[in-house]
mmCIF file with all atom_site columns, C-alpha atoms in Angstrom:
data_model
loop_
_atom_site.group_PDB
_atom_site.id
_atom_site.type_symbol
_atom_site.label_atom_id
_atom_site.label_alt_id
_atom_site.label_comp_id
_atom_site.label_asym_id
_atom_site.label_entity_id
_atom_site.label_seq_id
_atom_site.pdbx_PDB_ins_code
_atom_site.Cartn_x
_atom_site.Cartn_y
_atom_site.Cartn_z
_atom_site.occupancy
_atom_site.B_iso_or_equiv
_atom_site.pdbx_formal_charge
_atom_site.auth_seq_id
_atom_site.auth_comp_id
_atom_site.auth_asym_id
_atom_site.auth_atom_id
_atom_site.pdbx_PDB_model_num
ATOM 1   C CA . MET A 1 1   ? -0.016  -0.012  -0.007 1.00 56.00 ? 22  MET A CA 1
ATOM 2   C CA . PRO A 1 2   ? 1.705   3.180   -1.101 1.00 62.00 ? 23  PRO A CA 1
ATOM 3   C CA . ARG A 1 3   ? 1.782   5.885   1.569  1.00 75.00 ? 24  ARG A CA 1
ATOM 4   C CA . ASN A 1 4   ? 1.474   8.485   -1.105 1.00 86.00 ? 25  ASN A CA 1
ATOM 5   C CA . ALA A 1 5   ? -1.996  7.277   -1.908 1.00 92.00 ? 26  ALA A CA 1
ATOM 6   C CA . PHE A 1 6   ? -3.026  9.135   1.236  1.00 96.00 ? 27  PHE A CA 1
ATOM 7   C CA . SER A 1 7   ? -0.590  12.032  1.038  1.00 95.00 ? 28  SER A CA 1
ATOM 8   C CA . HIS A 1 8   ? -3.388  14.481  0.066  1.00 96.00 ? 29  HIS A CA 1
ATOM 9   C CA . VAL A 1 9   ? -5.710  13.480  2.907  1.00 97.00 ? 30  VAL A CA 1
ATOM 10  C CA . GLU A 1 10  ? -6.593  16.251  5.408  1.00 98.00 ? 31  GLU A CA 1
ATOM 11  C CA . THR A 1 11  ? -9.673  14.669  7.054  1.00 98.00 ? 32  THR A CA 1
ATOM 12  C CA . TRP A 1 12  ? -9.895  11.028  8.240  1.00 98.00 ? 33  TRP A CA 1
ATOM 13  C CA . VAL A 1 13  ? -13.469 9.753   8.594  1.00 98.00 ? 34  VAL A CA 1
ATOM 14  C CA . PHE A 1 14  ? -14.150 6.579   10.613 1.00 98.00 ? 35  PHE A CA 1
ATOM 15  C CA . ASP A 1 15  ? -17.239 4.523   11.071 1.00 98.00 ? 36  ASP A CA 1
ATOM 16  C CA . LEU A 1 16  ? -17.626 3.279   14.619 1.00 97.00 ? 37  LEU A CA 1
ATOM 17  C CA . ASP A 1 17  ? -19.106 -0.169  15.237 1.00 95.00 ? 38  ASP A CA 1
ATOM 18  C CA . ASP A 1 18  ? -17.003 -3.074  13.933 1.00 94.00 ? 39  ASP A CA 1
ATOM 19  C CA . THR A 1 19  ? -14.538 -0.566  12.537 1.00 97.00 ? 40  THR A CA 1
ATOM 20  C CA . LEU A 1 20  ? -12.807 0.951   15.525 1.00 97.00 ? 41  LEU A CA 1
ATOM 21  C CA . TYR A 1 21  ? -13.099 -2.311  17.393 1.00 95.00 ? 42  TYR A CA 1
ATOM 22  C CA . ARG A 1 22  ? -13.146 -5.824  16.116 1.00 91.00 ? 43  ARG A CA 1
ATOM 23  C CA . PRO A 1 23  ? -16.433 -7.622  15.470 1.00 89.00 ? 44  PRO A CA 1
ATOM 24  C CA . GLU A 1 24  ? -15.426 -10.274 17.996 1.00 90.00 ? 45  GLU A CA 1
ATOM 25  C CA . VAL A 1 25  ? -16.292 -7.741  20.739 1.00 92.00 ? 46  VAL A CA 1
ATOM 26  C CA . ARG A 1 26  ? -19.920 -8.391  19.589 1.00 91.00 ? 47  ARG A CA 1
ATOM 27  C CA . LEU A 1 27  ? -21.421 -5.158  20.687 1.00 93.00 ? 48  LEU A CA 1
ATOM 28  C CA . PHE A 1 28  ? -23.788 -5.225  17.744 1.00 88.00 ? 49  PHE A CA 1
ATOM 29  C CA . ASP A 1 29  ? -25.317 -8.480  19.093 1.00 93.00 ? 50  ASP A CA 1
ATOM 30  C CA . GLN A 1 30  ? -26.566 -6.487  22.001 1.00 95.00 ? 51  GLN A CA 1
ATOM 31  C CA . ILE A 1 31  ? -27.823 -3.656  19.785 1.00 93.00 ? 52  ILE A CA 1
ATOM 32  C CA . GLU A 1 32  ? -29.626 -6.143  17.502 1.00 93.00 ? 53  GLU A CA 1
ATOM 33  C CA . ALA A 1 33  ? -31.269 -7.802  20.506 1.00 95.00 ? 54  ALA A CA 1
ATOM 34  C CA . ARG A 1 34  ? -32.544 -4.424  21.704 1.00 96.00 ? 55  ARG A CA 1
ATOM 35  C CA . MET A 1 35  ? -33.767 -3.562  18.190 1.00 95.00 ? 56  MET A CA 1
ATOM 36  C CA . ASN A 1 36  ? -35.700 -6.780  18.112 1.00 96.00 ? 57  ASN A CA 1
ATOM 37  C CA . ALA A 1 37  ? -37.208 -6.030  21.555 1.00 96.00 ? 58  ALA A CA 1
ATOM 38  C CA . TRP A 1 38  ? -38.212 -2.576  20.364 1.00 95.00 ? 59  TRP A CA 1
ATOM 39  C CA . VAL A 1 39  ? -39.863 -3.878  17.232 1.00 96.00 ? 60  VAL A CA 1
ATOM 40  C CA . MET A 1 40  ? -41.616 -6.680  19.108 1.00 97.00 ? 61  MET A CA 1
ATOM 41  C CA . GLU A 1 41  ? -43.044 -4.288  21.741 1.00 95.00 ? 62  GLU A CA 1
ATOM 42  C CA . SER A 1 42  ? -43.928 -1.370  19.497 1.00 94.00 ? 63  SER A CA 1
ATOM 43  C CA . LEU A 1 43  ? -45.474 -3.426  16.660 1.00 96.00 ? 64  LEU A CA 1
ATOM 44  C CA . GLY A 1 44  ? -46.772 -6.393  18.575 1.00 96.00 ? 65  GLY A CA 1
ATOM 45  C CA . LEU A 1 45  ? -44.696 -9.009  16.689 1.00 96.00 ? 66  LEU A CA 1
ATOM 46  C CA . ASP A 1 46  ? -43.091 -12.231 17.896 1.00 97.00 ? 67  ASP A CA 1
ATOM 47  C CA . LEU A 1 47  ? -39.292 -12.596 17.701 1.00 96.00 ? 68  LEU A CA 1
ATOM 48  C CA . PRO A 1 48  ? -39.001 -14.311 14.280 1.00 96.00 ? 69  PRO A CA 1
ATOM 49  C CA . ARG A 1 49  ? -41.289 -11.801 12.642 1.00 97.00 ? 70  ARG A CA 1
ATOM 50  C CA . ALA A 1 50  ? -39.511 -8.895  14.387 1.00 96.00 ? 71  ALA A CA 1
ATOM 51  C CA . THR A 1 51  ? -36.143 -10.178 13.244 1.00 96.00 ? 72  THR A CA 1
ATOM 52  C CA . ARG A 1 52  ? -37.253 -10.514 9.639  1.00 96.00 ? 73  ARG A CA 1
ATOM 53  C CA . LEU A 1 53  ? -38.724 -7.091  9.625  1.00 96.00 ? 74  LEU A CA 1
ATOM 54  C CA . ARG A 1 54  ? -35.659 -5.539  11.218 1.00 94.00 ? 75  ARG A CA 1
ATOM 55  C CA . ARG A 1 55  ? -33.427 -7.056  8.512  1.00 94.00 ? 76  ARG A CA 1
ATOM 56  C CA . HIS A 1 56  ? -35.849 -6.100  5.728  1.00 96.00 ? 77  HIS A CA 1
ATOM 57  C CA . TYR A 1 57  ? -35.739 -2.444  6.852  1.00 95.00 ? 78  TYR A CA 1
ATOM 58  C CA . TRP A 1 58  ? -31.951 -2.542  7.066  1.00 89.00 ? 79  TRP A CA 1
ATOM 59  C CA . GLU A 1 59  ? -31.700 -3.756  3.532  1.00 91.00 ? 80  GLU A CA 1
ATOM 60  C CA . LEU A 1 60  ? -34.356 -1.474  2.120  1.00 92.00 ? 81  LEU A CA 1
ATOM 61  C CA . TYR A 1 61  ? -33.764 1.752   4.080  1.00 92.00 ? 82  TYR A CA 1
ATOM 62  C CA . GLY A 1 62  ? -30.102 1.521   5.272  1.00 86.00 ? 83  GLY A CA 1
ATOM 63  C CA . THR A 1 63  ? -31.003 1.120   8.966  1.00 89.00 ? 84  THR A CA 1
ATOM 64  C CA . THR A 1 64  ? -33.844 -0.418  10.894 1.00 94.00 ? 85  THR A CA 1
ATOM 65  C CA . LEU A 1 65  ? -34.699 2.923   12.377 1.00 93.00 ? 86  LEU A CA 1
ATOM 66  C CA . ALA A 1 66  ? -35.026 4.560   8.953  1.00 91.00 ? 87  ALA A CA 1
ATOM 67  C CA . GLY A 1 67  ? -37.564 1.887   8.060  1.00 95.00 ? 88  GLY A CA 1
ATOM 68  C CA . LEU A 1 68  ? -39.464 2.248   11.325 1.00 96.00 ? 89  LEU A CA 1
ATOM 69  C CA . MET A 1 69  ? -39.582 6.016   10.843 1.00 94.00 ? 90  MET A CA 1
ATOM 70  C CA . ALA A 1 70  ? -40.786 5.750   7.245  1.00 94.00 ? 91  ALA A CA 1
ATOM 71  C CA . GLU A 1 71  ? -43.304 2.937   7.788  1.00 96.00 ? 92  GLU A CA 1
ATOM 72  C CA . HIS A 1 72  ? -44.485 3.429   11.355 1.00 96.00 ? 93  HIS A CA 1
ATOM 73  C CA . GLY A 1 73  ? -43.626 7.009   12.415 1.00 95.00 ? 94  GLY A CA 1
ATOM 74  C CA . THR A 1 74  ? -41.182 5.838   15.110 1.00 94.00 ? 95  THR A CA 1
ATOM 75  C CA . GLU A 1 75  ? -39.748 8.704   17.221 1.00 93.00 ? 96  GLU A CA 1
ATOM 76  C CA . PRO A 1 76  ? -36.016 8.346   16.544 1.00 93.00 ? 97  PRO A CA 1
ATOM 77  C CA . ASP A 1 77  ? -34.399 9.781   19.737 1.00 92.00 ? 98  ASP A CA 1
ATOM 78  C CA . ALA A 1 78  ? -36.233 7.391   22.114 1.00 93.00 ? 99  ALA A CA 1
ATOM 79  C CA . TYR A 1 79  ? -35.387 4.391   19.840 1.00 94.00 ? 100 TYR A CA 1
ATOM 80  C CA . LEU A 1 80  ? -31.703 5.398   19.688 1.00 93.00 ? 101 LEU A CA 1
ATOM 81  C CA . ALA A 1 81  ? -31.418 5.761   23.413 1.00 93.00 ? 102 ALA A CA 1
ATOM 82  C CA . ALA A 1 82  ? -33.106 2.414   24.000 1.00 95.00 ? 103 ALA A CA 1
ATOM 83  C CA . VAL A 1 83  ? -31.109 0.323   21.456 1.00 94.00 ? 104 VAL A CA 1
ATOM 84  C CA . HIS A 1 84  ? -27.704 1.794   22.509 1.00 94.00 ? 105 HIS A CA 1
ATOM 85  C CA . ASP A 1 85  ? -28.294 1.211   26.185 1.00 94.00 ? 106 ASP A CA 1
ATOM 86  C CA . ILE A 1 86  ? -25.773 -1.674  26.211 1.00 95.00 ? 107 ILE A CA 1
ATOM 87  C CA . ASP A 1 87  ? -23.027 -3.183  28.320 1.00 95.00 ? 108 ASP A CA 1
ATOM 88  C CA . LEU A 1 88  ? -19.615 -1.873  27.210 1.00 96.00 ? 109 LEU A CA 1
ATOM 89  C CA . SER A 1 89  ? -17.555 -4.012  29.666 1.00 95.00 ? 110 SER A CA 1
ATOM 90  C CA . ALA A 1 90  ? -16.195 -6.039  26.714 1.00 93.00 ? 111 ALA A CA 1
ATOM 91  C CA . VAL A 1 91  ? -14.616 -2.993  25.148 1.00 96.00 ? 112 VAL A CA 1
ATOM 92  C CA . ALA A 1 92  ? -11.092 -2.501  26.348 1.00 96.00 ? 113 ALA A CA 1
ATOM 93  C CA . PRO A 1 93  ? -8.908  0.625   25.889 1.00 97.00 ? 114 PRO A CA 1
ATOM 94  C CA . ASP A 1 94  ? -6.773  0.346   22.775 1.00 97.00 ? 115 ASP A CA 1
ATOM 95  C CA . PRO A 1 95  ? -3.755  2.604   23.234 1.00 97.00 ? 116 PRO A CA 1
ATOM 96  C CA . ASP A 1 96  ? -2.193  1.360   19.994 1.00 97.00 ? 117 ASP A CA 1
ATOM 97  C CA . LEU A 1 97  ? -5.212  2.497   18.035 1.00 98.00 ? 118 LEU A CA 1
ATOM 98  C CA . ALA A 1 98  ? -5.306  5.795   19.903 1.00 98.00 ? 119 ALA A CA 1
ATOM 99  C CA . ALA A 1 99  ? -1.667  6.449   19.020 1.00 97.00 ? 120 ALA A CA 1
ATOM 100 C CA . ALA A 1 100 ? -2.207  5.445   15.435 1.00 97.00 ? 121 ALA A CA 1
ATOM 101 C CA . VAL A 1 101 ? -5.251  7.727   14.946 1.00 98.00 ? 122 VAL A CA 1
ATOM 102 C CA . ALA A 1 102 ? -3.646  10.631  16.788 1.00 97.00 ? 123 ALA A CA 1
ATOM 103 C CA . ALA A 1 103 ? -0.539  10.400  14.595 1.00 96.00 ? 124 ALA A CA 1
ATOM 104 C CA . LEU A 1 104 ? -2.550  10.948  11.392 1.00 96.00 ? 125 LEU A CA 1
ATOM 105 C CA . PRO A 1 105 ? -2.039  14.443  9.974  1.00 95.00 ? 126 PRO A CA 1
ATOM 106 C CA . GLY A 1 106 ? -5.135  16.617  9.920  1.00 97.00 ? 127 GLY A CA 1
ATOM 107 C CA . ARG A 1 107 ? -8.665  16.299  11.284 1.00 98.00 ? 128 ARG A CA 1
ATOM 108 C CA . LYS A 1 108 ? -10.115 12.988  12.546 1.00 98.00 ? 129 LYS A CA 1
ATOM 109 C CA . ILE A 1 109 ? -13.869 12.442  12.891 1.00 98.00 ? 130 ILE A CA 1
ATOM 110 C CA . VAL A 1 110 ? -16.337 9.594   13.527 1.00 98.00 ? 131 VAL A CA 1
ATOM 111 C CA . PHE A 1 111 ? -19.474 9.224   11.447 1.00 98.00 ? 132 PHE A CA 1
ATOM 112 C CA . THR A 1 112 ? -21.818 6.434   12.600 1.00 97.00 ? 133 THR A CA 1
ATOM 113 C CA . ASN A 1 113 ? -25.389 5.316   11.868 1.00 95.00 ? 134 ASN A CA 1
ATOM 114 C CA . GLY A 1 114 ? -25.663 4.952   15.623 1.00 94.00 ? 135 GLY A CA 1
ATOM 115 C CA . SER A 1 115 ? -26.397 7.873   17.940 1.00 95.00 ? 136 SER A CA 1
ATOM 116 C CA . ARG A 1 116 ? -23.842 10.562  18.883 1.00 96.00 ? 137 ARG A CA 1
ATOM 117 C CA . ALA A 1 117 ? -24.081 9.395   22.444 1.00 96.00 ? 138 ALA A CA 1
ATOM 118 C CA . HIS A 1 118 ? -23.273 5.878   21.449 1.00 96.00 ? 139 HIS A CA 1
ATOM 119 C CA . ALA A 1 119 ? -20.207 7.175   19.541 1.00 97.00 ? 140 ALA A CA 1
ATOM 120 C CA . ARG A 1 120 ? -19.160 9.082   22.588 1.00 97.00 ? 141 ARG A CA 1
ATOM 121 C CA . ASN A 1 121 ? -19.579 6.131   24.944 1.00 97.00 ? 142 ASN A CA 1
ATOM 122 C CA . VAL A 1 122 ? -17.721 3.606   22.674 1.00 97.00 ? 143 VAL A CA 1
ATOM 123 C CA . THR A 1 123 ? -14.798 5.943   21.872 1.00 98.00 ? 144 THR A CA 1
ATOM 124 C CA . ALA A 1 124 ? -14.433 6.712   25.588 1.00 97.00 ? 145 ALA A CA 1
ATOM 125 C CA . ALA A 1 125 ? -14.396 2.942   26.400 1.00 97.00 ? 146 ALA A CA 1
ATOM 126 C CA . LEU A 1 126 ? -11.762 2.476   23.732 1.00 98.00 ? 147 LEU A CA 1
ATOM 127 C CA . GLY A 1 127 ? -9.579  5.187   25.244 1.00 97.00 ? 148 GLY A CA 1
ATOM 128 C CA . LEU A 1 128 ? -10.170 7.415   22.210 1.00 97.00 ? 149 LEU A CA 1
ATOM 129 C CA . GLY A 1 129 ? -12.031 10.172  24.046 1.00 90.00 ? 150 GLY A CA 1
ATOM 130 C CA . GLY A 1 130 ? -9.588  12.953  23.171 1.00 91.00 ? 151 GLY A CA 1
ATOM 131 C CA . VAL A 1 131 ? -8.485  11.665  19.860 1.00 97.00 ? 152 VAL A CA 1
ATOM 132 C CA . PHE A 1 132 ? -11.279 12.694  17.495 1.00 98.00 ? 153 PHE A CA 1
ATOM 133 C CA . ASP A 1 133 ? -12.135 16.292  16.567 1.00 98.00 ? 154 ASP A CA 1
ATOM 134 C CA . ALA A 1 134 ? -15.837 15.537  16.157 1.00 98.00 ? 155 ALA A CA 1
ATOM 135 C CA . LEU A 1 135 ? -18.347 12.741  16.515 1.00 98.00 ? 156 LEU A CA 1
ATOM 136 C CA . TYR A 1 136 ? -21.335 12.570  14.199 1.00 98.00 ? 157 TYR A CA 1
ATOM 137 C CA . GLY A 1 137 ? -24.309 10.278  14.665 1.00 97.00 ? 158 GLY A CA 1
ATOM 138 C CA . PHE A 1 138 ? -27.558 9.427   12.920 1.00 95.00 ? 159 PHE A CA 1
ATOM 139 C CA . GLU A 1 139 ? -29.193 12.604  14.230 1.00 95.00 ? 160 GLU A CA 1
ATOM 140 C CA . ASP A 1 140 ? -26.434 14.750  12.622 1.00 97.00 ? 161 ASP A CA 1
ATOM 141 C CA . ALA A 1 141 ? -27.307 13.206  9.277  1.00 97.00 ? 162 ALA A CA 1
ATOM 142 C CA . GLY A 1 142 ? -30.887 14.396  9.630  1.00 95.00 ? 163 GLY A CA 1
ATOM 143 C CA . TYR A 1 143 ? -31.915 10.891  10.627 1.00 94.00 ? 164 TYR A CA 1
ATOM 144 C CA . THR A 1 144 ? -30.907 9.761   7.196  1.00 94.00 ? 165 THR A CA 1
ATOM 145 C CA . PRO A 1 145 ? -28.660 6.659   7.167  1.00 93.00 ? 166 PRO A CA 1
ATOM 146 C CA . LYS A 1 146 ? -25.547 5.761   5.353  1.00 95.00 ? 167 LYS A CA 1
ATOM 147 C CA . PRO A 1 147 ? -25.304 4.630   2.564  1.00 94.00 ? 168 PRO A CA 1
ATOM 148 C CA . ARG A 1 148 ? -27.657 7.353   1.323  1.00 95.00 ? 169 ARG A CA 1
ATOM 149 C CA . GLU A 1 149 ? -25.937 10.322  -0.304 1.00 97.00 ? 170 GLU A CA 1
ATOM 150 C CA . GLU A 1 150 ? -28.012 12.823  1.734  1.00 97.00 ? 171 GLU A CA 1
ATOM 151 C CA . ALA A 1 151 ? -26.479 11.433  4.990  1.00 97.00 ? 172 ALA A CA 1
ATOM 152 C CA . PHE A 1 152 ? -22.906 12.048  3.828  1.00 98.00 ? 173 PHE A CA 1
ATOM 153 C CA . ALA A 1 153 ? -23.807 15.440  2.357  1.00 98.00 ? 174 ALA A CA 1
ATOM 154 C CA . ARG A 1 154 ? -25.327 16.675  5.651  1.00 98.00 ? 175 ARG A CA 1
ATOM 155 C CA . VAL A 1 155 ? -22.459 15.503  7.885  1.00 98.00 ? 176 VAL A CA 1
ATOM 156 C CA . PHE A 1 156 ? -19.687 16.543  5.458  1.00 98.00 ? 177 PHE A CA 1
ATOM 157 C CA . ALA A 1 157 ? -21.253 20.021  5.101  1.00 98.00 ? 178 ALA A CA 1
ATOM 158 C CA . THR A 1 158 ? -21.552 20.363  8.846  1.00 98.00 ? 179 THR A CA 1
ATOM 159 C CA . ASP A 1 159 ? -17.920 19.389  9.305  1.00 98.00 ? 180 ASP A CA 1
ATOM 160 C CA . GLY A 1 160 ? -16.726 21.483  6.380  1.00 98.00 ? 181 GLY A CA 1
ATOM 161 C CA . LEU A 1 161 ? -14.539 18.691  4.978  1.00 97.00 ? 182 LEU A CA 1
ATOM 162 C CA . ALA A 1 162 ? -13.531 18.500  1.391  1.00 98.00 ? 183 ALA A CA 1
ATOM 163 C CA . PRO A 1 163 ? -14.243 14.942  0.122  1.00 98.00 ? 184 PRO A CA 1
ATOM 164 C CA . ALA A 1 164 ? -11.417 15.047  -2.473 1.00 97.00 ? 185 ALA A CA 1
ATOM 165 C CA . ARG A 1 165 ? -9.012  15.519  0.456  1.00 98.00 ? 186 ARG A CA 1
ATOM 166 C CA . ALA A 1 166 ? -10.515 12.995  2.767  1.00 98.00 ? 187 ALA A CA 1
ATOM 167 C CA . ALA A 1 167 ? -10.487 9.202   3.515  1.00 98.00 ? 188 ALA A CA 1
ATOM 168 C CA . MET A 1 168 ? -13.214 6.981   4.715  1.00 98.00 ? 189 MET A CA 1
ATOM 169 C CA . PHE A 1 169 ? -12.844 3.848   6.867  1.00 98.00 ? 190 PHE A CA 1
ATOM 170 C CA . GLU A 1 170 ? -15.882 1.507   7.042  1.00 96.00 ? 191 GLU A CA 1
ATOM 171 C CA . ASP A 1 171 ? -16.686 -2.111  7.768  1.00 94.00 ? 192 ASP A CA 1
ATOM 172 C CA . ALA A 1 172 ? -19.669 -2.077  5.379  1.00 93.00 ? 193 ALA A CA 1
ATOM 173 C CA . ALA A 1 173 ? -18.668 -1.984  1.681  1.00 93.00 ? 194 ALA A CA 1
ATOM 174 C CA . ARG A 1 174 ? -21.975 -0.506  0.610  1.00 93.00 ? 195 ARG A CA 1
ATOM 175 C CA . ASN A 1 175 ? -21.276 2.533   2.783  1.00 96.00 ? 196 ASN A CA 1
ATOM 176 C CA . LEU A 1 176 ? -18.194 3.387   0.774  1.00 96.00 ? 197 LEU A CA 1
ATOM 177 C CA . ALA A 1 177 ? -19.894 3.773   -2.594 1.00 97.00 ? 198 ALA A CA 1
ATOM 178 C CA . VAL A 1 178 ? -20.931 7.388   -2.098 1.00 98.00 ? 199 VAL A CA 1
ATOM 179 C CA . PRO A 1 179 ? -17.606 8.483   -0.535 1.00 98.00 ? 200 PRO A CA 1
ATOM 180 C CA . HIS A 1 180 ? -15.751 6.913   -3.487 1.00 98.00 ? 201 HIS A CA 1
ATOM 181 C CA . GLY A 1 181 ? -18.083 8.807   -5.906 1.00 98.00 ? 202 GLY A CA 1
ATOM 182 C CA . LEU A 1 182 ? -17.220 12.043  -4.015 1.00 98.00 ? 203 LEU A CA 1
ATOM 183 C CA . GLY A 1 183 ? -13.544 11.454  -4.543 1.00 98.00 ? 204 GLY A CA 1
ATOM 184 C CA . MET A 1 184 ? -12.609 10.161  -1.096 1.00 98.00 ? 205 MET A CA 1
ATOM 185 C CA . ARG A 1 185 ? -9.991  7.424   -0.500 1.00 97.00 ? 206 ARG A CA 1
ATOM 186 C CA . THR A 1 186 ? -11.906 4.415   0.662  1.00 97.00 ? 207 THR A CA 1
ATOM 187 C CA . VAL A 1 187 ? -10.794 1.677   3.087  1.00 96.00 ? 208 VAL A CA 1
ATOM 188 C CA . LEU A 1 188 ? -12.875 -1.378  3.937  1.00 95.00 ? 209 LEU A CA 1
ATOM 189 C CA . VAL A 1 189 ? -12.047 -2.571  7.462  1.00 95.00 ? 210 VAL A CA 1
ATOM 190 C CA . GLY A 1 190 ? -12.561 -6.370  7.592  1.00 90.00 ? 211 GLY A CA 1
ATOM 191 C CA . THR A 1 191 ? -12.430 -9.105  4.980  1.00 77.00 ? 212 THR A CA 1
ATOM 192 C CA . ALA A 1 192 ? -13.850 -8.318  1.525  1.00 64.00 ? 213 ALA A CA 1
ATOM 193 C CA . VAL A 1 193 ? -16.110 -11.066 0.181  1.00 67.00 ? 214 VAL A CA 1
ATOM 194 C CA . GLU A 1 194 ? -15.508 -9.992  -3.361 1.00 68.00 ? 215 GLU A CA 1
ATOM 195 C CA . PRO A 1 195 ? -13.670 -7.072  -4.994 1.00 71.00 ? 216 PRO A CA 1
ATOM 196 C CA . ALA A 1 196 ? -15.617 -3.818  -5.276 1.00 87.00 ? 217 ALA A CA 1
ATOM 197 C CA . ALA A 1 197 ? -14.604 -0.959  -7.588 1.00 91.00 ? 218 ALA A CA 1
ATOM 198 C CA . HIS A 1 198 ? -15.516 1.609   -4.976 1.00 95.00 ? 219 HIS A CA 1
ATOM 199 C CA . VAL A 1 199 ? -13.122 0.141   -2.413 1.00 94.00 ? 220 VAL A CA 1
ATOM 200 C CA . HIS A 1 200 ? -9.511  1.243   -2.790 1.00 94.00 ? 221 HIS A CA 1
ATOM 201 C CA . HIS A 1 201 ? -8.076  -0.710  0.099  1.00 93.00 ? 222 HIS A CA 1
ATOM 202 C CA . VAL A 1 202 ? -9.009  -3.607  2.377  1.00 93.00 ? 223 VAL A CA 1
ATOM 203 C CA . THR A 1 203 ? -7.484  -4.270  5.836  1.00 94.00 ? 224 THR A CA 1
ATOM 204 C CA . ASP A 1 204 ? -8.286  -6.533  8.765  1.00 93.00 ? 225 ASP A CA 1
ATOM 205 C CA . ASP A 1 205 ? -5.637  -4.728  10.829 1.00 95.00 ? 226 ASP A CA 1
ATOM 206 C CA . LEU A 1 206 ? -6.642  -1.120  11.272 1.00 96.00 ? 227 LEU A CA 1
ATOM 207 C CA . VAL A 1 207 ? -3.842  -0.211  13.606 1.00 97.00 ? 228 VAL A CA 1
ATOM 208 C CA . GLY A 1 208 ? -1.203  -1.641  11.341 1.00 95.00 ? 229 GLY A CA 1
ATOM 209 C CA . PHE A 1 209 ? -2.676  0.020   8.261  1.00 95.00 ? 230 PHE A CA 1
ATOM 210 C CA . LEU A 1 210 ? -2.773  3.432   10.014 1.00 96.00 ? 231 LEU A CA 1
ATOM 211 C CA . ALA A 1 211 ? 0.694   3.025   11.379 1.00 93.00 ? 232 ALA A CA 1
ATOM 212 C CA . ARG A 1 212 ? 2.028   2.768   7.814  1.00 92.00 ? 233 ARG A CA 1
ATOM 213 C CA . LEU A 1 213 ? 0.484   6.134   6.884  1.00 91.00 ? 234 LEU A CA 1
ATOM 214 C CA . SER A 1 214 ? 2.021   8.288   9.540  1.00 77.00 ? 235 SER A CA 1
#
């Protein structure tokens, strides 16, 4: 991976869940369980039907919440607070990641489809509380989820970043299509199932990848 591929980057944009920590931490299992519970209670469904509907909305709308808002008028802030009320004891401070992110030249931000509070809680648990210049959540995107272009447009406009001088790190390949189209350098964190033209780089070692850039 040539370091000069990132020599123009002034803003580093990171997804949160399963990007800044490994999927083995399994925080999203807790979030999914709380999503299912919300759907079951609010719509009167049993667990199998709630699970199917949650996945359907994720595929169709980008997030379960976006589907619930569109189809059922769900109030987003109460939902976000409920589904992100999780146990973070499995998240350990990662000083190597903190050092690698801090060493990057320029501005560092988080942009997640979760809530801003969730981003704050998880980055704090990782020992990254003072590393990022800004944390952006679903509410900052106008309750519009990645991968929709409007979500990126809102957050990037708020932050004032120039996409042509930015890089995006994500664990979901579909969320890199719009950043690629905007001229960003794109990095898939995890294992690529198949090559995608909108993914410039793939890594399953975020710390090692970042260390080679600074």
